[in-house]
Tab-separated table of C-alpha atoms and ligand atoms in Angstrom:
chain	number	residue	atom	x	y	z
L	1	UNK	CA	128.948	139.343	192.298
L	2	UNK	CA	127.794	140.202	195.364
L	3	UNK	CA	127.007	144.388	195.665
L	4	UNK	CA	127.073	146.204	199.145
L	5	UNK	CA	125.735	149.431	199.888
L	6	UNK	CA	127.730	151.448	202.342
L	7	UNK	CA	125.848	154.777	203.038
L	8	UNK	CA	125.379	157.122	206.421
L	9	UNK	CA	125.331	160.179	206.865
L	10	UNK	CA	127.676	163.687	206.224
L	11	UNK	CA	130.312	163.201	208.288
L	12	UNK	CA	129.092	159.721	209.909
L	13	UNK	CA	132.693	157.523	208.919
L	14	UNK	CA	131.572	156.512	205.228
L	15	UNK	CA	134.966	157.125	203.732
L	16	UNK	CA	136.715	156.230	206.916
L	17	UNK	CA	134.874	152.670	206.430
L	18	UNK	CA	135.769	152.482	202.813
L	19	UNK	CA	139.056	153.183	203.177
L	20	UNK	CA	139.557	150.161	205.759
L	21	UNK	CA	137.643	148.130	203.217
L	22	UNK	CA	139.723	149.076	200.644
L	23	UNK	CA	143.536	149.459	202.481
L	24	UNK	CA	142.734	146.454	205.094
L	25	UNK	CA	140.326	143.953	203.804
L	26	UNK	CA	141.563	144.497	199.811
L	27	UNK	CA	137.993	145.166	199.023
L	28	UNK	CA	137.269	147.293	195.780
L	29	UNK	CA	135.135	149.814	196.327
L	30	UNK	CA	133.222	152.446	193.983
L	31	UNK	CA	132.695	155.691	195.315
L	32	UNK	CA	129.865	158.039	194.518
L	33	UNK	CA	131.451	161.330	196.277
L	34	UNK	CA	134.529	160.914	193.563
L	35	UNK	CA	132.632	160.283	191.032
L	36	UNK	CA	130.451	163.336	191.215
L	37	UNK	CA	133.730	165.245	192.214
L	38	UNK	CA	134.722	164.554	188.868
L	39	UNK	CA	131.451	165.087	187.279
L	40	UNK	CA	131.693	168.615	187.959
L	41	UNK	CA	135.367	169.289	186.730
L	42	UNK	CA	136.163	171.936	184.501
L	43	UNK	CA	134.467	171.652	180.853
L	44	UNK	CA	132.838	168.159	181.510
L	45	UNK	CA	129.257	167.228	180.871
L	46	UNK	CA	128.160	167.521	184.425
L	47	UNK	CA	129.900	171.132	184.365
L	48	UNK	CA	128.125	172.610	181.751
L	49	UNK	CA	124.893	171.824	182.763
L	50	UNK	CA	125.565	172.960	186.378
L	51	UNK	CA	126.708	176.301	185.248
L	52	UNK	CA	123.721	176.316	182.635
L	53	UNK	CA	121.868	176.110	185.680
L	54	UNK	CA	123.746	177.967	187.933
L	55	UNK	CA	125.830	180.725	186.498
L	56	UNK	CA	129.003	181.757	186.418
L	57	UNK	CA	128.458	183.316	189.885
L	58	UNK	CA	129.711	179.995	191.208
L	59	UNK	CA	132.826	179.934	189.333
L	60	UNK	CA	136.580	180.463	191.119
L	61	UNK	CA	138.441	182.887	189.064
L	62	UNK	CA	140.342	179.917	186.900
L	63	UNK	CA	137.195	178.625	186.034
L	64	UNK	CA	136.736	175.569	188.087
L	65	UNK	CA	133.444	175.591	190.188
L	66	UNK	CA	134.254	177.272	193.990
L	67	UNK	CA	132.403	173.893	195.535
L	68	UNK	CA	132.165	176.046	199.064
L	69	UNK	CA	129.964	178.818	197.508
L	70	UNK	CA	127.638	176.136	195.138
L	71	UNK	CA	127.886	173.807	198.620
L	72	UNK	CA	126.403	176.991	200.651
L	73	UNK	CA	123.545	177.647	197.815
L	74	UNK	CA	122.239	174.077	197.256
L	75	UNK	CA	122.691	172.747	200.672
L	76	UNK	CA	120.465	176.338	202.111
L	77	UNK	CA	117.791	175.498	199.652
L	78	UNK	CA	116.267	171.654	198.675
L	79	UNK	CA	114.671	173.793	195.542
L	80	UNK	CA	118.338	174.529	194.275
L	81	UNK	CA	119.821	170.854	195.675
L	82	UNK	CA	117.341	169.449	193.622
L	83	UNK	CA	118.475	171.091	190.694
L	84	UNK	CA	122.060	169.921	191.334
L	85	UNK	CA	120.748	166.533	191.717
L	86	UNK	CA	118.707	166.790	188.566
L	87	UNK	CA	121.826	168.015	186.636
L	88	UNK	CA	124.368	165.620	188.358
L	89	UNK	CA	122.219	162.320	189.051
L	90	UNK	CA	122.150	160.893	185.657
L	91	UNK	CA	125.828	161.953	185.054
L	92	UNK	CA	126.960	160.183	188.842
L	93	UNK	CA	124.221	156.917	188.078
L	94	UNK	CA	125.836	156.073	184.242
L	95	UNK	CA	129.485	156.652	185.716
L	96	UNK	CA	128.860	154.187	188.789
L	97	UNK	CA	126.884	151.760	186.889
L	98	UNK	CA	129.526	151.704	184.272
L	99	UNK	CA	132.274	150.704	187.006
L	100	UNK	CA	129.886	147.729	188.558
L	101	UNK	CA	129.570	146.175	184.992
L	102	UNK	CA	134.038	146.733	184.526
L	103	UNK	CA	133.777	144.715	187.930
L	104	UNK	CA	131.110	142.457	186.958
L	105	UNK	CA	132.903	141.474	183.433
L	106	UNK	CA	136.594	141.207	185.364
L	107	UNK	CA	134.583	138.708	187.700
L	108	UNK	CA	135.347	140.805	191.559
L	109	UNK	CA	133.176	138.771	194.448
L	110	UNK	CA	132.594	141.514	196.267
L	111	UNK	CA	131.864	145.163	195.308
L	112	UNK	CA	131.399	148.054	197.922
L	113	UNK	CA	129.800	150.923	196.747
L	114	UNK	CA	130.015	153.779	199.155
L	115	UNK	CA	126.826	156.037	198.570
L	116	UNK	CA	126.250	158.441	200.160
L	117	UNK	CA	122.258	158.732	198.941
L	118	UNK	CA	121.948	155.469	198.848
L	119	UNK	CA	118.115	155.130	200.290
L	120	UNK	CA	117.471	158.707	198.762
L	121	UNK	CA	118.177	157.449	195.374
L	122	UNK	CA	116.746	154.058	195.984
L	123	UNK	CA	119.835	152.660	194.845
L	124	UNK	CA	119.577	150.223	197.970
L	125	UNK	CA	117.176	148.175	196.072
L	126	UNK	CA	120.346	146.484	193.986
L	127	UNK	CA	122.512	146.341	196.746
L	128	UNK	CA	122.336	143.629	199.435
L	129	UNK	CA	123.225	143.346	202.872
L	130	UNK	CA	123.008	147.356	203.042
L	131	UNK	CA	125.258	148.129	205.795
L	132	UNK	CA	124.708	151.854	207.854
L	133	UNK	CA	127.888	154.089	209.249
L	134	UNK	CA	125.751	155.804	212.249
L	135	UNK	CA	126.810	157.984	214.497
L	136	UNK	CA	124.814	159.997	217.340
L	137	UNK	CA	123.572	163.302	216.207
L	138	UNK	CA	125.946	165.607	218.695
L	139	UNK	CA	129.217	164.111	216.924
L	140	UNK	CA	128.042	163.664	213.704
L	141	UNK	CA	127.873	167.715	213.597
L	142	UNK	CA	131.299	168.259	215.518
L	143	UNK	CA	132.962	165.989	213.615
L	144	UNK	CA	131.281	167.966	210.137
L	145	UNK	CA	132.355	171.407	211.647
L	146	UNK	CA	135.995	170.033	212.729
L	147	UNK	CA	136.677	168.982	209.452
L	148	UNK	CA	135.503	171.454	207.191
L	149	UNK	CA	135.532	174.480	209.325
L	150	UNK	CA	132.051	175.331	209.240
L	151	UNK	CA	129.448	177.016	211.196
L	152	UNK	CA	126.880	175.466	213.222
L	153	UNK	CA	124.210	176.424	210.632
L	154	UNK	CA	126.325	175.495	207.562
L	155	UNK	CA	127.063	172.302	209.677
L	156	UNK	CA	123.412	171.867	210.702
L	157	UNK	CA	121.861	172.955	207.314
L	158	UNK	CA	124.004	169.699	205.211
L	159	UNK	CA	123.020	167.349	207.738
L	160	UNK	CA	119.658	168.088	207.417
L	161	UNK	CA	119.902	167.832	203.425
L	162	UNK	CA	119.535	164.660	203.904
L	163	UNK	CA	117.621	161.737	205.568
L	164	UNK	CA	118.325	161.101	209.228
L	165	UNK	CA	120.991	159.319	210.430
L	166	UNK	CA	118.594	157.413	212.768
L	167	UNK	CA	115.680	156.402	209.654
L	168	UNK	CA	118.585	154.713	208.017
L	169	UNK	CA	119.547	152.910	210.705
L	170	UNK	CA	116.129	151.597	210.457
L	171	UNK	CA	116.467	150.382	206.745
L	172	UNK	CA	119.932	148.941	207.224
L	173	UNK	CA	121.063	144.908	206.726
L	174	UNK	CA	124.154	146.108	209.088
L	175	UNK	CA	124.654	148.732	211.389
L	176	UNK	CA	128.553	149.838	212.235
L	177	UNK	CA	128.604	152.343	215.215
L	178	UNK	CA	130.579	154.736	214.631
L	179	UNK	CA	130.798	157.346	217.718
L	180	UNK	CA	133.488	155.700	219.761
L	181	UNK	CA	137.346	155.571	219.104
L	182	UNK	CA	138.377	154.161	215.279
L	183	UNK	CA	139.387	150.482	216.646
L	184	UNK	CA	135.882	150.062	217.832
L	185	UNK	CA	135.128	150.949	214.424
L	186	UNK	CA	137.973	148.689	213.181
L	187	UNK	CA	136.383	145.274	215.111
L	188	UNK	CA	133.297	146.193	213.814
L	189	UNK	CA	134.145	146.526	210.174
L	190	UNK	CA	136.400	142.891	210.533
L	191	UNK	CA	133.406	141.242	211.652
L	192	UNK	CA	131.023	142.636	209.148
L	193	UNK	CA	133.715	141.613	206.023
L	194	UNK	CA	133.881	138.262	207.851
L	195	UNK	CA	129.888	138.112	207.132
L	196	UNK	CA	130.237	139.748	203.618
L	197	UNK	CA	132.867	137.446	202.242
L	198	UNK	CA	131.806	134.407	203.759
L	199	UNK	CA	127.707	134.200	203.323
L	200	UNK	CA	126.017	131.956	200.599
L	201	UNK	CA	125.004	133.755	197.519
L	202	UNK	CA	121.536	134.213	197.380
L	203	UNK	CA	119.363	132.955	194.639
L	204	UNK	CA	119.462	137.027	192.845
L	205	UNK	CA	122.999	137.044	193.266
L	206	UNK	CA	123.642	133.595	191.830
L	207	UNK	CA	121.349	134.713	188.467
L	208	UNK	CA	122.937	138.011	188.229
L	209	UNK	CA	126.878	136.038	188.516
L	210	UNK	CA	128.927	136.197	185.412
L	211	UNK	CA	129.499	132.073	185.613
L	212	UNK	CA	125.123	132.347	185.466
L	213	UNK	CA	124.704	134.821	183.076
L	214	UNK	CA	127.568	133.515	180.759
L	215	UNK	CA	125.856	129.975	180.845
L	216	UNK	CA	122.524	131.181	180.083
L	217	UNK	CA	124.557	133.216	176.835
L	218	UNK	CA	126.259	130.407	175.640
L	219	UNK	CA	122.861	128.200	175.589
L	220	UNK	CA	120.950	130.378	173.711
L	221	UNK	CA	123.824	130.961	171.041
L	222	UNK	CA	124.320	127.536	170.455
L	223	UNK	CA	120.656	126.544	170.400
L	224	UNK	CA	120.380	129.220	167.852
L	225	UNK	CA	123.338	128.417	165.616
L	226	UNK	CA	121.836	124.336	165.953
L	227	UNK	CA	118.290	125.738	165.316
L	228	UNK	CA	119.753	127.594	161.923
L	229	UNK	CA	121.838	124.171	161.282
L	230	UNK	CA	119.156	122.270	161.363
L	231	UNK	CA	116.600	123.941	159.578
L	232	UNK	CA	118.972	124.570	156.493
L	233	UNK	CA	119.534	120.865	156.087
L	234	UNK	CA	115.952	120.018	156.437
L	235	UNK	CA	115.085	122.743	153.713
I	301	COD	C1	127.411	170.647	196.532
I	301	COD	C2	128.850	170.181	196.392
I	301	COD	C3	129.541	170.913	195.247
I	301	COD	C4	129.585	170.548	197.724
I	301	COD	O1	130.904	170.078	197.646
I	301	COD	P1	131.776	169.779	198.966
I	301	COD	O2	133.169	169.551	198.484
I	301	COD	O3	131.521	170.860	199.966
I	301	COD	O4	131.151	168.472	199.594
I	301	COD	P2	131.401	166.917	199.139
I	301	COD	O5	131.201	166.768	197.680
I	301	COD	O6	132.676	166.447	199.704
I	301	COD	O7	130.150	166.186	199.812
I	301	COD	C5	130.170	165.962	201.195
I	301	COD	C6	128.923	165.243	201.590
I	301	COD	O8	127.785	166.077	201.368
I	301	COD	C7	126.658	165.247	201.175
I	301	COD	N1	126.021	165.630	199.904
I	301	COD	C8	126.614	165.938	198.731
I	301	COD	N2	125.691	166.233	197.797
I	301	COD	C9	124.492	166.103	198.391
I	301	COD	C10	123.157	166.263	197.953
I	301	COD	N3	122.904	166.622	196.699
I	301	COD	N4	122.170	166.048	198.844
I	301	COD	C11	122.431	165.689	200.111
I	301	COD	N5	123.675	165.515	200.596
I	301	COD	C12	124.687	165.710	199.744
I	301	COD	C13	127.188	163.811	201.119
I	301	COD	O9	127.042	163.211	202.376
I	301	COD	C14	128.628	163.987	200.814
I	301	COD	O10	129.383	162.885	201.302
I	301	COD	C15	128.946	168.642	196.173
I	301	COD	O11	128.548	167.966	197.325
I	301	COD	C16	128.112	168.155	195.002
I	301	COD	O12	128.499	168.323	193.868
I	301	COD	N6	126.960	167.510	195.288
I	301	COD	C17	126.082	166.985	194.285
I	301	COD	C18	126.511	165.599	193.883
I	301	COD	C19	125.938	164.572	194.780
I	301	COD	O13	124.741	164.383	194.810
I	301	COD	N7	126.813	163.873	195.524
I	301	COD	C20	126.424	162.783	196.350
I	301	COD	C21	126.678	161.489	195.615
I	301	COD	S1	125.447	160.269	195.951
I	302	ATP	N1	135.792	156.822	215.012
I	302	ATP	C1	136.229	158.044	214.773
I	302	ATP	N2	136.797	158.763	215.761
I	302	ATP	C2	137.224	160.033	215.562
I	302	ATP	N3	137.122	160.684	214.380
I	302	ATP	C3	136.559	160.020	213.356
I	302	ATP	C4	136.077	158.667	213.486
I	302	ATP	N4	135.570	158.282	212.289
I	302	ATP	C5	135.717	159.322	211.455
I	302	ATP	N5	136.300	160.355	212.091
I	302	ATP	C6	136.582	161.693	211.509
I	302	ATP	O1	135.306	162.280	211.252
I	302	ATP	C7	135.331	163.015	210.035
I	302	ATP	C8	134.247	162.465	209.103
I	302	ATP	O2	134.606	161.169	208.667
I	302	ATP	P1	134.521	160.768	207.118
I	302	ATP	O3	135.172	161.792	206.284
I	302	ATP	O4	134.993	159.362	207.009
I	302	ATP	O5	132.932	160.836	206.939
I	302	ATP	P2	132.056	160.650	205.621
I	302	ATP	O6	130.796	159.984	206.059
I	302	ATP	O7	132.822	160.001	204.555
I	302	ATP	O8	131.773	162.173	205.248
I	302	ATP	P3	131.065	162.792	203.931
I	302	ATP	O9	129.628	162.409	203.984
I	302	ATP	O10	131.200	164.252	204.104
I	302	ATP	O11	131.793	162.273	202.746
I	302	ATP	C9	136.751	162.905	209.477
I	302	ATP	O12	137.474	164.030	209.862
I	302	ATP	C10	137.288	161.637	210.155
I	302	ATP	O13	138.687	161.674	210.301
């Protein structure tokens, strides 16, 4: 199975991208933003140790946890965000690596997983080509304030939560620019599934594929079961 890593930055098209994947090209993709979304829903796991952590001062009066207000303390503070991460990380990393082995085992080709800390967690190192959604600083931040309605410094204060935009660009197998209009976007993405879909495996991905894996299984049962065989009727 081949594993991309689609990452970039708040606001820089991630889900946009994924969504084409998914709705145009008919390519599954796992999504780390749900998941921890529903890592942190009422009475989970990943809730209770977030509000061991945080309180119940980040509570909305029915109990669920009022994401704006957490949002505004962890993304203020890398001490607190890297006690969300702390609490959340393992949660998000079992969830996500339990959906790659339900894709592995149903035999998909291709499997996107849109992340948006990829490099940060160094969960680039298992996914390969590593493709980037950049855009230029100046609409990465009005895009972030048009669609959640925040301040400059809110705005400003979750971009810089993370690596930049432009260091990833660095590190990336593919870059899709993402500043001008959506078809833009839309040629790009074709022509980077074209790659995706149609490129040799390489010689990780053919020992990590289920056919590989499966083979090397079946070998070492039935040498076993022959090895047991035999050495009963010699003894
Ligand atoms: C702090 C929370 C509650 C704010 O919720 P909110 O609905 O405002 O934002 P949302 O979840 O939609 O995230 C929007 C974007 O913020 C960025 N972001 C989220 N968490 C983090 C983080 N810990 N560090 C840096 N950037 C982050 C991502 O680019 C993400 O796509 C939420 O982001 C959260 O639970 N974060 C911790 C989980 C996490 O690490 N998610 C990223 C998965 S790799
Ligand atoms: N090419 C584009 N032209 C105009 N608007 C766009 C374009 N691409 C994305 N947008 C808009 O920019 C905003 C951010 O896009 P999107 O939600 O896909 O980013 P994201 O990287 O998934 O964000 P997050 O990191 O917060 O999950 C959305 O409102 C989206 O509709």
């Amino acid at each position: 199975m081949r594993v991309v890593g689609l990452t970039g930055g708040i606001a820089s098209g991630k889900s946009t991208v994924s969504k084409e994947l998914r709705d145009g090209s008919g390519l599954p993709v796992v999504d780390a933003d749900k998941i921890a979304r529903a890592a942190l829903r009422k009475n989970t796991p990943g809730y209770k140790r977030v509000l061991k952590i945080f309180g119940k001062g980040i509570l909305l009066p029915d109990g669920n946890v009022d994401r704006e207000k957490l949002g505004n303390i962890v993304f203020a503070d890398p001490a607190q965000r890297k006690l969300l991460d702390r609490a959340l990380g393992p949660v998000i990393a079992r969830t996500m690596l339990w959906d790659v082995l339900k894709h592995w085992i149903a035999g998909t080709p291709v499997l996107v997983l849109d992340v948006p800390l990829l490099f940060e967690t160094g969960m680039d190192r298992y996914t390969s080509p590593v493709v980037v959604v950049w855009v230029d600083a100046d609409t990465e931040e009005e895009r972030l304030i048009a669609r959640d309605g925040l301040s400059q410094e809110q705005a400003r204060n979750r971009i810089n939560s993370q690596r930049s935009l432009d260091w990833k660009r660095e590190k990336a197998d593919i870059v899709i620019d993402n500043s001008g209009s959506l078809e833009l976007t839309q040629q790009q993405i074709q022509e980077f599934v074209e790659k995706i879909t149609t490129a040799p495996l390489s010689w990780k991905e053919m020992l990590c594929s289920r056919n590989f894996v499966g083979s090397v299984v079946a070998v070492a049962i039935a040498s076993s079961l022959c090895w047991r065989l035999c050495s009963k009727r010699d003894a």
